[in-house]
Coordinates of C-alpha atoms in Angstrom, one line a residue:
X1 CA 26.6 -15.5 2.2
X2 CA 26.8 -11.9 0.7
X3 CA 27.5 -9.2 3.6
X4 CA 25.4 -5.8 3.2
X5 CA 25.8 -2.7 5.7
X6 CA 22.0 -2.3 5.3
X7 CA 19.1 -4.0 3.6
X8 CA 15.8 -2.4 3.2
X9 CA 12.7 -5.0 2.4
X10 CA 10.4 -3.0 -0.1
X11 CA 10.6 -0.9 -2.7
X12 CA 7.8 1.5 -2.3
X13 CA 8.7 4.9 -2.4
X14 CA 9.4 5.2 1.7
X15 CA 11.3 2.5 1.5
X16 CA 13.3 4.1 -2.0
X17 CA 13.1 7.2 0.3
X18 CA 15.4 5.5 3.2
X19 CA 17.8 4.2 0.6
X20 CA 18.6 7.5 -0.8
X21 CA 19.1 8.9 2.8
X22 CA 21.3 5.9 3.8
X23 CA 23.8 7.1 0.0
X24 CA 23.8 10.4 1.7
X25 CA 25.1 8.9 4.6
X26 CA 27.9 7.3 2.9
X27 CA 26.1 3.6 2.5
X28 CA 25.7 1.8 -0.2
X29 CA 22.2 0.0 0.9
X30 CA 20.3 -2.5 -0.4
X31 CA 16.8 -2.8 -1.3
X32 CA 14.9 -6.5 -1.9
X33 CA 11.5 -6.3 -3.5
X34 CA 9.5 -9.1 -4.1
X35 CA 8.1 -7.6 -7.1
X36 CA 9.5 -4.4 -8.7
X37 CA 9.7 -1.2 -7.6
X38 CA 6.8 1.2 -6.2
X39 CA 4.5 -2.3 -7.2
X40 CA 1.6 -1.1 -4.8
X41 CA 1.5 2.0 -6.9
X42 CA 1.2 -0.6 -10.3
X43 CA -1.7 -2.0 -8.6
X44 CA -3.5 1.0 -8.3
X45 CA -6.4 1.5 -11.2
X46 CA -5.2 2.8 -14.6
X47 CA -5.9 5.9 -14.2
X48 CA -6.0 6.6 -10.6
X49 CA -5.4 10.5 -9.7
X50 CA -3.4 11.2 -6.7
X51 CA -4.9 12.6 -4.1
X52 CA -1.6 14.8 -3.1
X53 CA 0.2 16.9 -5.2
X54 CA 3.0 16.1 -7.3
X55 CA 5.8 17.8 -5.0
X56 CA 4.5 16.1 -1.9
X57 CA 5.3 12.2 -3.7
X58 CA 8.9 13.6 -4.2
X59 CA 11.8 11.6 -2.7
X60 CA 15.5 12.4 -2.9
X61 CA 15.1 15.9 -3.6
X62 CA 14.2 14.9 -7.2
X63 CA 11.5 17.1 -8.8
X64 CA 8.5 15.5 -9.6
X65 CA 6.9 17.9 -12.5
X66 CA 3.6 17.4 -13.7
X67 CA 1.0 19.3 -16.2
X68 CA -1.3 18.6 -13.4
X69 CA -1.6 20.0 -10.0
X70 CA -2.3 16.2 -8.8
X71 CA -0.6 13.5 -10.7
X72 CA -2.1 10.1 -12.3
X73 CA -0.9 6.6 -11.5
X74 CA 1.4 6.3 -14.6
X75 CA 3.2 9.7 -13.9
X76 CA 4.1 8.2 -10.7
X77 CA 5.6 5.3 -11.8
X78 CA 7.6 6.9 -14.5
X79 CA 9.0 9.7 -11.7
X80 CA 9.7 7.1 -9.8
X81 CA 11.4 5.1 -12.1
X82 CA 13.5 8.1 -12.8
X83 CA 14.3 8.1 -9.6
X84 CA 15.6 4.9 -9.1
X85 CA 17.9 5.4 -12.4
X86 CA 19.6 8.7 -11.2
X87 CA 20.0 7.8 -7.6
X88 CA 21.9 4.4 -8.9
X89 CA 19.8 2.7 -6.0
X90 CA 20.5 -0.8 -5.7
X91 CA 17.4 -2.3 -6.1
X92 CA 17.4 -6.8 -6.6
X93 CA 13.5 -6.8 -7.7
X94 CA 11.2 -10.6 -8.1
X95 CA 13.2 -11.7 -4.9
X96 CA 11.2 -11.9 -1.9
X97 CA 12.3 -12.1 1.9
X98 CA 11.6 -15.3 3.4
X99 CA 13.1 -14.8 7.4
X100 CA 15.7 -12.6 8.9
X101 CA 17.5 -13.6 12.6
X102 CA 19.8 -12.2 14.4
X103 CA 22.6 -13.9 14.9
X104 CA 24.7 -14.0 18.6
X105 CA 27.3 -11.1 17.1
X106 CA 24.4 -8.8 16.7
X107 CA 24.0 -9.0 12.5
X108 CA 21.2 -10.5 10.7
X109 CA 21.3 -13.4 8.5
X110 CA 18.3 -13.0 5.8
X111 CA 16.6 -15.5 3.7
X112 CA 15.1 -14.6 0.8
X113 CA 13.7 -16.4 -2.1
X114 CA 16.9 -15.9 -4.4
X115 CA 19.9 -15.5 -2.1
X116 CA 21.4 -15.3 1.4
X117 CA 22.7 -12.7 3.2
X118 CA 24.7 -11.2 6.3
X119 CA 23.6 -7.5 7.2
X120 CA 24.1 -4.6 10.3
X121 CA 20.8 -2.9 9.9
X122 CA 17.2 -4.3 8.3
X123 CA 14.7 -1.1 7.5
X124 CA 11.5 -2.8 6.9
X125 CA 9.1 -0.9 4.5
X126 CA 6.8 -3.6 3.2
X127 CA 3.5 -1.3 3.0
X128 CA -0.3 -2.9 3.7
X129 CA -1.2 -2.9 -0.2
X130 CA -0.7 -6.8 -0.3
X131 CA -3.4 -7.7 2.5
X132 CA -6.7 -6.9 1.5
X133 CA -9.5 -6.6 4.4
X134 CA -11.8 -10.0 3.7
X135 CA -15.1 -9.9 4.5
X136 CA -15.1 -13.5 5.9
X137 CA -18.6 -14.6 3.5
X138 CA -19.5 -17.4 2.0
X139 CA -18.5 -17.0 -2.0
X140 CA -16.0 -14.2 -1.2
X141 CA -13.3 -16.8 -2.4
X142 CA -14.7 -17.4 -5.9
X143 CA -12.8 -16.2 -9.2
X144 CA -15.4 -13.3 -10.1
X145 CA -14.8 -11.8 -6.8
X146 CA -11.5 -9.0 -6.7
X147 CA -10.0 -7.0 -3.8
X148 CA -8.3 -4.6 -6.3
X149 CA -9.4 -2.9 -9.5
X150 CA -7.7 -2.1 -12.4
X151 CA -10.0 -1.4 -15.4
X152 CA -13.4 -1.2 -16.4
X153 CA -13.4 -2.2 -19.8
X154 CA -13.6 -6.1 -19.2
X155 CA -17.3 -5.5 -17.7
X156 CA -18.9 -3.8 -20.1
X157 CA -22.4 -4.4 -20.5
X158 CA -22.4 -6.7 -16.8
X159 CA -24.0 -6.7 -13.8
X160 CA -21.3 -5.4 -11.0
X161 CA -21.6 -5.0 -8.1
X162 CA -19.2 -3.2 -5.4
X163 CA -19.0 -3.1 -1.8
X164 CA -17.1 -0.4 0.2
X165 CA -17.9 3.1 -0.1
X166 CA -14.6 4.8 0.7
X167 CA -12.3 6.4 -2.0
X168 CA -10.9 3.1 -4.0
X169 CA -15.2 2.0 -3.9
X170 CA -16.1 5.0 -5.3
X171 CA -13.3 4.9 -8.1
X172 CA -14.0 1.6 -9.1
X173 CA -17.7 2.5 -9.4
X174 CA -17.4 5.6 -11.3
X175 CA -14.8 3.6 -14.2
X176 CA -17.2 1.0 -14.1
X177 CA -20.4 3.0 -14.8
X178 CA -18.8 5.1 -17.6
X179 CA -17.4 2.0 -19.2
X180 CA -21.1 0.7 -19.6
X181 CA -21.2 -1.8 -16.5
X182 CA -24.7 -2.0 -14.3
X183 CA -23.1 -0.8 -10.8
X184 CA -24.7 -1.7 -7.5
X185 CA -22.9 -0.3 -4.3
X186 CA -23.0 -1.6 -1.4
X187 CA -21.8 0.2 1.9
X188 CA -22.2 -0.8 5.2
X189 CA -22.2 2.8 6.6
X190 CA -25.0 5.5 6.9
X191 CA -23.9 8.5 4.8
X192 CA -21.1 9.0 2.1
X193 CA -17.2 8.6 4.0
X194 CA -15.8 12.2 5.3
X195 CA -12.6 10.7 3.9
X196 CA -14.0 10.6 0.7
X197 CA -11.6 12.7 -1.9
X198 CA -14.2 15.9 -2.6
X199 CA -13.4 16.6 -6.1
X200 CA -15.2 13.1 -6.8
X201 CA -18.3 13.0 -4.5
X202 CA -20.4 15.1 -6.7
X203 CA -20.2 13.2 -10.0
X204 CA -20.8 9.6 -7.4
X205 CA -23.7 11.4 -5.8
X206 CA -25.5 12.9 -9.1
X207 CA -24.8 9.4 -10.6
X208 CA -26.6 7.6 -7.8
X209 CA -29.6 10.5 -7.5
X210 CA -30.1 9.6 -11.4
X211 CA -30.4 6.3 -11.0
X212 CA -27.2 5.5 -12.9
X213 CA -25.3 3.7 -9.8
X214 CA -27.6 1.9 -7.3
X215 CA -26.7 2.6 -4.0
X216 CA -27.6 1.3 -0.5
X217 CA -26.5 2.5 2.8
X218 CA -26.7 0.4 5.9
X219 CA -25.9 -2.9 3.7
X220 CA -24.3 -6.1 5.5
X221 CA -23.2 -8.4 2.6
X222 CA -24.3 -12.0 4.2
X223 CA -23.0 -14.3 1.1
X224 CA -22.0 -14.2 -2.3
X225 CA -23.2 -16.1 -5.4
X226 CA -22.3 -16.9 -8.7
X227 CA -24.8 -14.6 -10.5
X228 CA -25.6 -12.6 -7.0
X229 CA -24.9 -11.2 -3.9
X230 CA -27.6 -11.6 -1.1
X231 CA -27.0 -8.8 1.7
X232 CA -29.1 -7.0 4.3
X233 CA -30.4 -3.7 5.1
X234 CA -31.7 -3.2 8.5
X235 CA -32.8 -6.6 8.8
X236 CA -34.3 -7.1 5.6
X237 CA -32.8 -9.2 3.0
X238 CA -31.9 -8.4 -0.8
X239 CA -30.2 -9.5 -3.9
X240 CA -28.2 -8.0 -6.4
X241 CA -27.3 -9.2 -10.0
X242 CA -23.6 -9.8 -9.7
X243 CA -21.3 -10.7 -12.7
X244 CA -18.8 -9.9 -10.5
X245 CA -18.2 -8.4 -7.4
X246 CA -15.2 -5.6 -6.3
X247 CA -15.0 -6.1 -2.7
X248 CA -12.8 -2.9 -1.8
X249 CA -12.8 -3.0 1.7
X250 CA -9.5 -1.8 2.3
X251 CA -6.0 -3.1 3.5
X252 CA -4.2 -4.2 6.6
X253 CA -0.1 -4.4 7.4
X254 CA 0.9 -8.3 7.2
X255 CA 2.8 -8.3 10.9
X256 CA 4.1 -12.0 10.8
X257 CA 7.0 -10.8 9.3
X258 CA 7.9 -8.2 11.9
X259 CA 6.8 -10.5 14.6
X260 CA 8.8 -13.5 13.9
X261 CA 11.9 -11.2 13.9
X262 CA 10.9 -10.1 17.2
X263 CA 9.4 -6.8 17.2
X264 CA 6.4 -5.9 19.6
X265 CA 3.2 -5.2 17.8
X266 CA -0.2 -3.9 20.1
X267 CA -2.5 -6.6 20.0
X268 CA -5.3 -3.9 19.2
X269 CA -3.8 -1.0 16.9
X270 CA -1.6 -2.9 15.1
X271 CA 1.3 -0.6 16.0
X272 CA 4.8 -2.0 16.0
X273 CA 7.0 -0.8 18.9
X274 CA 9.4 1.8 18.1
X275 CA 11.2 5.4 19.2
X276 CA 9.6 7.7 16.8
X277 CA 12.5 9.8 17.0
X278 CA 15.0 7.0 15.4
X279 CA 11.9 4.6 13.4
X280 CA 14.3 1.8 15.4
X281 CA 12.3 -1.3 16.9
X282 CA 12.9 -2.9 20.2
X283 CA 15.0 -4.9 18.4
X284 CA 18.3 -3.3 17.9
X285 CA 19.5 -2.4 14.2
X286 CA 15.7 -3.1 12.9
X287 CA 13.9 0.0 11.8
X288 CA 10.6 0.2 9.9
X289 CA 9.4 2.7 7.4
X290 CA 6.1 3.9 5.6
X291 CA 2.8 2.9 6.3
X292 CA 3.3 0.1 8.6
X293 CA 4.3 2.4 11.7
X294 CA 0.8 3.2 11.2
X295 CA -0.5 -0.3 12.4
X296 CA -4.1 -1.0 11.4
X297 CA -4.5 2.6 10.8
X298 CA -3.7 2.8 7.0
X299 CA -5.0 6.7 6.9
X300 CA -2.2 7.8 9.1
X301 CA 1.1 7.7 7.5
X302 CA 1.2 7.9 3.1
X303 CA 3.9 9.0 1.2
X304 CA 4.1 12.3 1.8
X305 CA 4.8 12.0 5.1
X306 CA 6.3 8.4 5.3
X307 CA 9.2 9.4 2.8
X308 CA 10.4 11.6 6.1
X309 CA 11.2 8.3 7.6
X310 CA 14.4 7.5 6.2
X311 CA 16.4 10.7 7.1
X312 CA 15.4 9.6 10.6
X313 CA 16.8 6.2 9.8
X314 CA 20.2 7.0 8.2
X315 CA 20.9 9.6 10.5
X316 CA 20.4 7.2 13.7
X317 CA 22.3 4.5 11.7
X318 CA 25.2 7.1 11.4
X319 CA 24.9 8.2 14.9
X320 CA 25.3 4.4 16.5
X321 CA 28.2 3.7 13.7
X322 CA 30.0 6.8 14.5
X323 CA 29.6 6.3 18.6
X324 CA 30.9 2.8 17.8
X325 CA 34.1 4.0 15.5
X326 CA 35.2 6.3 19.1
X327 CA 35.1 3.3 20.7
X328 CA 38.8 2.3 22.0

Protein backbone atom coordinates (compact mmCIF):
# COMPACT_ATOMS: atom_id res chain seq x y z
CA UNK A 1 0.00 0.00 0.00
CA UNK A 2 1.56 3.45 -1.09
CA UNK A 3 1.43 6.10 1.91
CA UNK A 4 0.50 9.88 0.75
CA UNK A 5 0.35 12.91 3.27
CA UNK A 6 -2.62 14.05 1.15
CA UNK A 7 -4.69 12.95 -1.76
CA UNK A 8 -7.04 15.19 -3.63
CA UNK A 9 -9.90 13.14 -5.87
CA UNK A 10 -10.19 15.49 -9.09
CA UNK A 11 -8.43 17.28 -11.24
CA UNK A 12 -10.50 20.21 -12.11
CA UNK A 13 -8.93 23.40 -11.59
CA UNK A 14 -10.25 23.77 -7.63
CA UNK A 15 -9.06 20.74 -7.04
CA UNK A 16 -5.38 21.67 -9.07
CA UNK A 17 -5.93 24.85 -7.04
CA UNK A 18 -5.65 22.95 -3.47
CA UNK A 19 -2.65 21.05 -4.70
CA UNK A 20 -0.67 23.99 -5.36
CA UNK A 21 -1.68 25.46 -1.92
CA UNK A 22 -0.82 22.09 -0.10
CA UNK A 23 3.29 22.60 -2.26
CA UNK A 24 3.24 25.90 -0.58
CA UNK A 25 2.66 24.34 2.53
CA UNK A 26 5.52 22.09 2.21
CA UNK A 27 3.37 18.80 0.89
CA UNK A 28 3.95 16.97 -1.75
CA UNK A 29 0.00 15.99 -2.51
CA UNK A 30 -1.47 13.84 -4.69
CA UNK A 31 -4.09 14.25 -7.16
CA UNK A 32 -6.24 11.02 -8.73
CA UNK A 33 -8.44 11.78 -11.74
CA UNK A 34 -10.39 9.42 -13.32
CA UNK A 35 -9.88 11.01 -16.55
CA UNK A 36 -7.30 13.81 -17.14
CA UNK A 37 -6.90 16.94 -15.92
CA UNK A 38 -9.64 19.98 -15.96
CA UNK A 39 -11.84 16.93 -18.11
CA UNK A 40 -15.21 18.89 -17.28
CA UNK A 41 -13.66 21.78 -19.08
CA UNK A 42 -12.87 19.06 -22.33
CA UNK A 43 -16.45 18.41 -22.25
CA UNK A 44 -17.47 21.77 -22.70
CA UNK A 45 -18.55 22.63 -26.57
CA UNK A 46 -15.60 23.44 -28.98
CA UNK A 47 -15.75 26.63 -28.81
CA UNK A 48 -17.38 27.62 -25.65
CA UNK A 49 -16.42 31.30 -24.38
CA UNK A 50 -15.99 31.82 -20.76
CA UNK A 51 -18.22 33.62 -19.08
CA UNK A 52 -15.36 35.13 -16.56
CA UNK A 53 -12.45 36.68 -17.46
CA UNK A 54 -9.15 35.21 -18.07
CA UNK A 55 -7.55 36.45 -14.68
CA UNK A 56 -10.44 35.20 -12.58
CA UNK A 57 -9.69 31.16 -14.00
CA UNK A 58 -6.15 31.76 -12.67
CA UNK A 59 -4.73 29.30 -10.02
CA UNK A 60 -1.34 29.25 -8.55
CA UNK A 61 -0.58 32.73 -9.10
CA UNK A 62 0.12 31.76 -12.82
CA UNK A 63 -1.00 34.29 -15.37
CA UNK A 64 -3.54 33.37 -17.57
CA UNK A 65 -3.06 35.89 -20.71
CA UNK A 66 -5.45 36.01 -23.36
CA UNK A 67 -6.06 38.23 -26.64
CA UNK A 68 -9.54 38.15 -25.42
CA UNK A 69 -11.04 39.81 -22.45
CA UNK A 70 -13.08 36.28 -21.88
CA UNK A 71 -11.24 33.23 -22.89
CA UNK A 72 -12.51 30.05 -25.19
CA UNK A 73 -12.63 26.50 -24.01
CA UNK A 74 -9.19 25.50 -25.66
CA UNK A 75 -7.33 28.54 -24.09
CA UNK A 76 -8.36 27.09 -20.88
CA UNK A 77 -7.15 23.88 -21.25
CA UNK A 78 -3.86 24.79 -22.68
CA UNK A 79 -3.33 27.44 -19.39
CA UNK A 80 -4.16 24.85 -17.46
CA UNK A 81 -2.01 22.40 -18.85
CA UNK A 82 0.73 24.93 -18.29
CA UNK A 83 -0.12 24.91 -15.10
CA UNK A 84 0.09 21.57 -14.26
CA UNK A 85 3.77 21.33 -16.04
CA UNK A 86 5.27 24.30 -14.04
CA UNK A 87 3.82 23.58 -10.71
CA UNK A 88 5.36 19.74 -11.14
CA UNK A 89 1.79 18.73 -9.57
CA UNK A 90 1.51 15.14 -9.21
CA UNK A 91 -1.30 14.37 -11.03
CA UNK A 92 -1.97 9.92 -11.75
CA UNK A 93 -4.79 10.61 -14.51
CA UNK A 94 -7.34 7.40 -16.11
CA UNK A 95 -7.47 6.15 -12.38
CA UNK A 96 -10.58 6.47 -10.64
CA UNK A 97 -11.43 6.33 -6.78
CA UNK A 98 -13.42 3.40 -5.96
CA UNK A 99 -13.86 3.81 -1.76
CA UNK A 100 -11.94 5.59 0.85
CA UNK A 101 -12.35 4.38 4.94
CA UNK A 102 -10.92 5.43 7.67
CA UNK A 103 -9.05 3.20 9.37
CA UNK A 104 -9.02 2.92 13.64
CA UNK A 105 -5.49 5.13 13.63
CA UNK A 106 -7.28 7.90 12.03
CA UNK A 107 -5.73 7.52 8.15
CA UNK A 108 -7.65 6.61 5.17
CA UNK A 109 -7.08 3.60 3.11
CA UNK A 110 -8.34 4.47 -0.63
CA UNK A 111 -9.36 2.18 -3.37
CA UNK A 112 -9.04 3.25 -6.64
CA UNK A 113 -9.23 1.53 -9.92
CA UNK A 114 -5.38 1.28 -10.38
CA UNK A 115 -3.77 1.13 -6.99
CA UNK A 116 -4.11 1.27 -3.19
CA UNK A 117 -3.23 3.67 -0.84
CA UNK A 118 -2.66 4.87 2.92
CA UNK A 119 -3.32 8.80 3.37
CA UNK A 120 -3.63 11.69 6.43
CA UNK A 121 -6.03 13.99 4.62
CA UNK A 122 -8.59 13.25 1.46
CA UNK A 123 -9.69 16.84 -0.30
CA UNK A 124 -12.57 15.88 -2.40
CA UNK A 125 -13.05 18.06 -5.54
CA UNK A 126 -14.99 15.76 -7.85
CA UNK A 127 -17.23 18.74 -9.55
CA UNK A 128 -21.16 17.98 -10.75
CA UNK A 129 -20.09 17.91 -14.63
CA UNK A 130 -20.45 13.97 -14.63
CA UNK A 131 -24.31 13.85 -13.46
CA UNK A 132 -26.53 15.28 -15.87
CA UNK A 133 -30.15 16.28 -14.67
CA UNK A 134 -32.54 13.44 -16.52
CA UNK A 135 -35.71 14.28 -17.37
CA UNK A 136 -37.10 10.84 -16.26
CA UNK A 137 -39.23 10.33 -20.11
CA UNK A 138 -39.88 7.70 -21.91
CA UNK A 139 -37.12 7.60 -24.95
CA UNK A 140 -34.77 9.88 -22.99
CA UNK A 141 -32.41 6.74 -22.85
CA UNK A 142 -32.07 6.24 -26.67
CA UNK A 143 -28.65 6.79 -28.57
CA UNK A 144 -29.83 10.13 -30.44
CA UNK A 145 -30.55 11.67 -27.19
CA UNK A 146 -27.20 13.70 -25.51
CA UNK A 147 -26.86 15.52 -22.09
CA UNK A 148 -23.67 17.38 -23.43
CA UNK A 149 -22.82 19.07 -26.72
CA UNK A 150 -19.85 19.35 -28.37
CA UNK A 151 -20.28 20.34 -32.10
CA UNK A 152 -22.66 21.14 -34.57
CA UNK A 153 -21.32 19.96 -37.60
CA UNK A 154 -22.50 16.25 -37.33
CA UNK A 155 -26.27 17.67 -37.72
CA UNK A 156 -26.21 19.46 -40.49
CA UNK A 157 -29.11 19.65 -42.53
CA UNK A 158 -31.29 17.57 -39.43
CA UNK A 159 -34.14 18.07 -37.54
CA UNK A 160 -32.86 18.96 -33.74
CA UNK A 161 -34.37 19.56 -31.23
CA UNK A 162 -33.15 21.05 -27.72
CA UNK A 163 -34.67 21.27 -24.38
CA UNK A 164 -33.44 23.72 -21.68
CA UNK A 165 -33.24 27.24 -22.08
CA UNK A 166 -30.42 28.32 -19.82
CA UNK A 167 -26.81 29.19 -21.03
CA UNK A 168 -25.42 25.61 -22.28
CA UNK A 169 -29.38 25.39 -24.31
CA UNK A 170 -28.88 28.38 -25.75
CA UNK A 171 -25.18 27.59 -26.98
CA UNK A 172 -25.97 24.47 -28.32
CA UNK A 173 -28.84 26.02 -30.25
CA UNK A 174 -27.05 28.89 -31.67
CA UNK A 175 -23.88 26.26 -33.05
CA UNK A 176 -26.54 24.20 -34.19
CA UNK A 177 -28.49 26.77 -36.27
CA UNK A 178 -25.42 28.34 -37.94
CA UNK A 179 -24.08 24.88 -38.76
CA UNK A 180 -27.38 24.42 -40.89
CA UNK A 181 -29.36 22.17 -38.38
CA UNK A 182 -33.50 22.85 -38.12
CA UNK A 183 -33.53 23.82 -34.16
CA UNK A 184 -36.64 23.52 -32.07
CA UNK A 185 -36.25 24.66 -28.31
CA UNK A 186 -37.96 23.67 -25.87
CA UNK A 187 -38.17 25.32 -22.29
CA UNK A 188 -40.24 24.67 -19.64
CA UNK A 189 -40.15 28.24 -18.27
CA UNK A 190 -42.13 31.49 -19.19
CA UNK A 191 -39.56 34.00 -20.39
CA UNK A 192 -35.77 33.83 -21.37
CA UNK A 193 -33.44 32.73 -17.97
CA UNK A 194 -32.07 36.02 -16.02
CA UNK A 195 -28.94 33.78 -15.79
CA UNK A 196 -28.67 33.86 -19.26
CA UNK A 197 -25.04 35.22 -20.32
CA UNK A 198 -26.20 38.86 -22.07
CA UNK A 199 -23.72 39.15 -24.70
CA UNK A 200 -25.66 36.09 -26.35
CA UNK A 201 -29.45 36.73 -25.70
CA UNK A 202 -29.82 39.10 -28.59
CA UNK A 203 -28.42 36.99 -31.46
CA UNK A 204 -30.90 33.78 -29.67
CA UNK A 205 -33.82 36.23 -29.57
CA UNK A 206 -33.49 37.88 -33.23
CA UNK A 207 -32.88 34.15 -34.36
CA UNK A 208 -36.12 32.95 -32.82
CA UNK A 209 -38.20 36.46 -33.84
CA UNK A 210 -37.01 35.45 -37.52
CA UNK A 211 -38.21 32.34 -37.53
CA UNK A 212 -34.67 30.69 -37.70
CA UNK A 213 -34.89 28.81 -34.17
CA UNK A 214 -38.49 27.62 -33.06
CA UNK A 215 -39.10 28.35 -29.71
CA UNK A 216 -41.73 27.45 -27.12
CA UNK A 217 -42.10 28.55 -23.59
CA UNK A 218 -44.20 26.76 -21.14
CA UNK A 219 -43.11 23.28 -22.80
CA UNK A 220 -43.30 19.95 -20.66
CA UNK A 221 -41.43 17.30 -22.72
CA UNK A 222 -43.92 14.12 -22.02
CA UNK A 223 -41.87 11.37 -24.21
CA UNK A 224 -39.37 11.09 -26.82
CA UNK A 225 -39.38 9.23 -30.17
CA UNK A 226 -37.18 8.04 -32.68
CA UNK A 227 -38.02 10.74 -35.32
CA UNK A 228 -39.89 13.07 -32.52
CA UNK A 229 -40.46 14.44 -29.44
CA UNK A 230 -44.20 14.83 -28.26
CA UNK A 231 -44.45 17.58 -25.34
CA UNK A 232 -47.00 19.94 -23.98
CA UNK A 233 -47.87 23.50 -23.72
CA UNK A 234 -50.44 24.42 -21.33
CA UNK A 235 -52.25 21.35 -21.73
CA UNK A 236 -52.12 21.00 -25.29
CA UNK A 237 -50.04 18.46 -26.95
CA UNK A 238 -47.40 18.88 -29.84
CA UNK A 239 -44.64 17.21 -31.85
CA UNK A 240 -41.46 18.15 -33.00
CA UNK A 241 -39.29 16.53 -35.79
CA UNK A 242 -36.33 15.21 -33.87
CA UNK A 243 -33.21 13.69 -35.43
CA UNK A 244 -31.82 14.13 -32.31
CA UNK A 245 -32.48 15.61 -29.20
CA UNK A 246 -29.82 17.82 -26.74
CA UNK A 247 -31.48 17.52 -23.44
CA UNK A 248 -29.36 20.26 -21.51
CA UNK A 249 -31.00 20.32 -18.43
CA UNK A 250 -28.23 20.89 -16.26
CA UNK A 251 -26.06 18.94 -13.67
CA UNK A 252 -26.17 17.65 -10.09
CA UNK A 253 -23.01 16.71 -7.47
CA UNK A 254 -22.90 12.67 -7.35
CA UNK A 255 -23.06 12.55 -3.18
CA UNK A 256 -22.64 8.66 -2.81
CA UNK A 257 -19.20 9.08 -2.70
CA UNK A 258 -19.13 11.66 0.11
CA UNK A 259 -21.79 9.76 1.85
CA UNK A 260 -20.38 6.35 2.00
CA UNK A 261 -17.22 7.96 3.63
CA UNK A 262 -19.35 9.49 6.04
CA UNK A 263 -19.96 13.00 5.52
CA UNK A 264 -23.51 14.62 6.26
CA UNK A 265 -25.32 15.90 3.21
CA UNK A 266 -28.96 17.99 3.72
CA UNK A 267 -31.48 15.81 2.36
CA UNK A 268 -32.92 18.98 0.55
CA UNK A 269 -29.98 21.39 -0.65
CA UNK A 270 -27.67 18.94 -1.35
CA UNK A 271 -25.08 20.70 0.88
CA UNK A 272 -22.40 18.61 2.54
CA UNK A 273 -21.55 19.43 6.15
CA UNK A 274 -18.66 21.42 6.68
CA UNK A 275 -16.85 24.63 8.65
CA UNK A 276 -16.55 27.09 5.88
CA UNK A 277 -13.73 28.52 7.52
CA UNK A 278 -11.45 25.18 7.19
CA UNK A 279 -13.64 23.36 3.86
CA UNK A 280 -13.17 20.26 6.57
CA UNK A 281 -16.24 17.73 6.80
CA UNK A 282 -17.59 16.25 10.02
CA UNK A 283 -15.35 13.79 9.30
CA UNK A 284 -11.94 14.62 10.51
CA UNK A 285 -8.99 15.06 7.81
CA UNK A 286 -11.85 15.04 4.87
CA UNK A 287 -12.13 18.43 3.19
CA UNK A 288 -14.07 19.18 -0.01
CA UNK A 289 -13.42 21.69 -2.74
CA UNK A 290 -15.19 23.47 -5.76
CA UNK A 291 -18.52 23.17 -6.71
CA UNK A 292 -19.72 20.49 -4.61
CA UNK A 293 -19.85 22.67 -1.34
CA UNK A 294 -22.48 24.19 -3.33
CA UNK A 295 -24.95 21.06 -3.08
CA UNK A 296 -27.67 21.11 -5.65
CA UNK A 297 -26.90 24.69 -6.26
CA UNK A 298 -24.47 24.51 -9.22
CA UNK A 299 -24.75 28.54 -9.71
CA UNK A 300 -23.12 29.17 -6.45
CA UNK A 301 -19.52 28.25 -6.28
CA UNK A 302 -17.30 28.21 -10.14
CA UNK A 303 -13.87 28.57 -10.48
CA UNK A 304 -13.28 31.78 -9.72
CA UNK A 305 -14.29 31.57 -6.46
CA UNK A 306 -13.90 27.72 -5.78
CA UNK A 307 -10.02 27.95 -6.57
CA UNK A 308 -10.10 30.07 -3.04
CA UNK A 309 -10.81 26.83 -1.39
CA UNK A 310 -7.51 25.29 -1.22
CA UNK A 311 -5.59 28.08 0.72
CA UNK A 312 -8.29 27.41 3.25
CA UNK A 313 -7.47 23.76 3.01
CA UNK A 314 -3.61 23.66 3.23
CA UNK A 315 -3.57 26.21 5.76
CA UNK A 316 -5.97 24.20 8.26
CA UNK A 317 -4.00 21.10 7.24
CA UNK A 318 -0.76 23.00 8.45
CA UNK A 319 -2.44 24.31 11.47
CA UNK A 320 -3.70 20.62 12.87
CA UNK A 321 -0.03 19.19 11.75
CA UNK A 322 1.83 21.89 13.48
CA UNK A 323 -0.55 21.69 16.87
CA UNK A 324 0.14 17.95 16.58
CA UNK A 325 4.28 18.34 16.16
CA UNK A 326 4.00 20.58 19.94
CA UNK A 327 2.56 17.80 21.13
CA UNK A 328 4.91 16.13 24.04
Amino acid sequence: MKKEDIIIIGAGPCGLSTAIACQNKGYNPLVIEKGNIVHAIYRYPTHQTFFSTSEKLEIGDVAFVTEERKPRRNQALVYYRDVVKRKDIRVHTYEEVRSATKQPDGRFQVKTSKDEYECSQIVIATGYYDSPNKMNVPGEEQDHVYHYFKEAHPFFDLDVVVIGGKNSAIDAALELEKAGARVTALYRGQEYSSSVKPWILPEYDSLVRNGKISLSFNADVQEIKVKEVIYTVNGEEFTAKADAVFAMTGYHPDHSFLTAIGVLVDDQTGRPAFNEETMETNIEGVYIAGVIAAGNNANEIFIENGRFHGPLIAENITEKDQAEAKKP
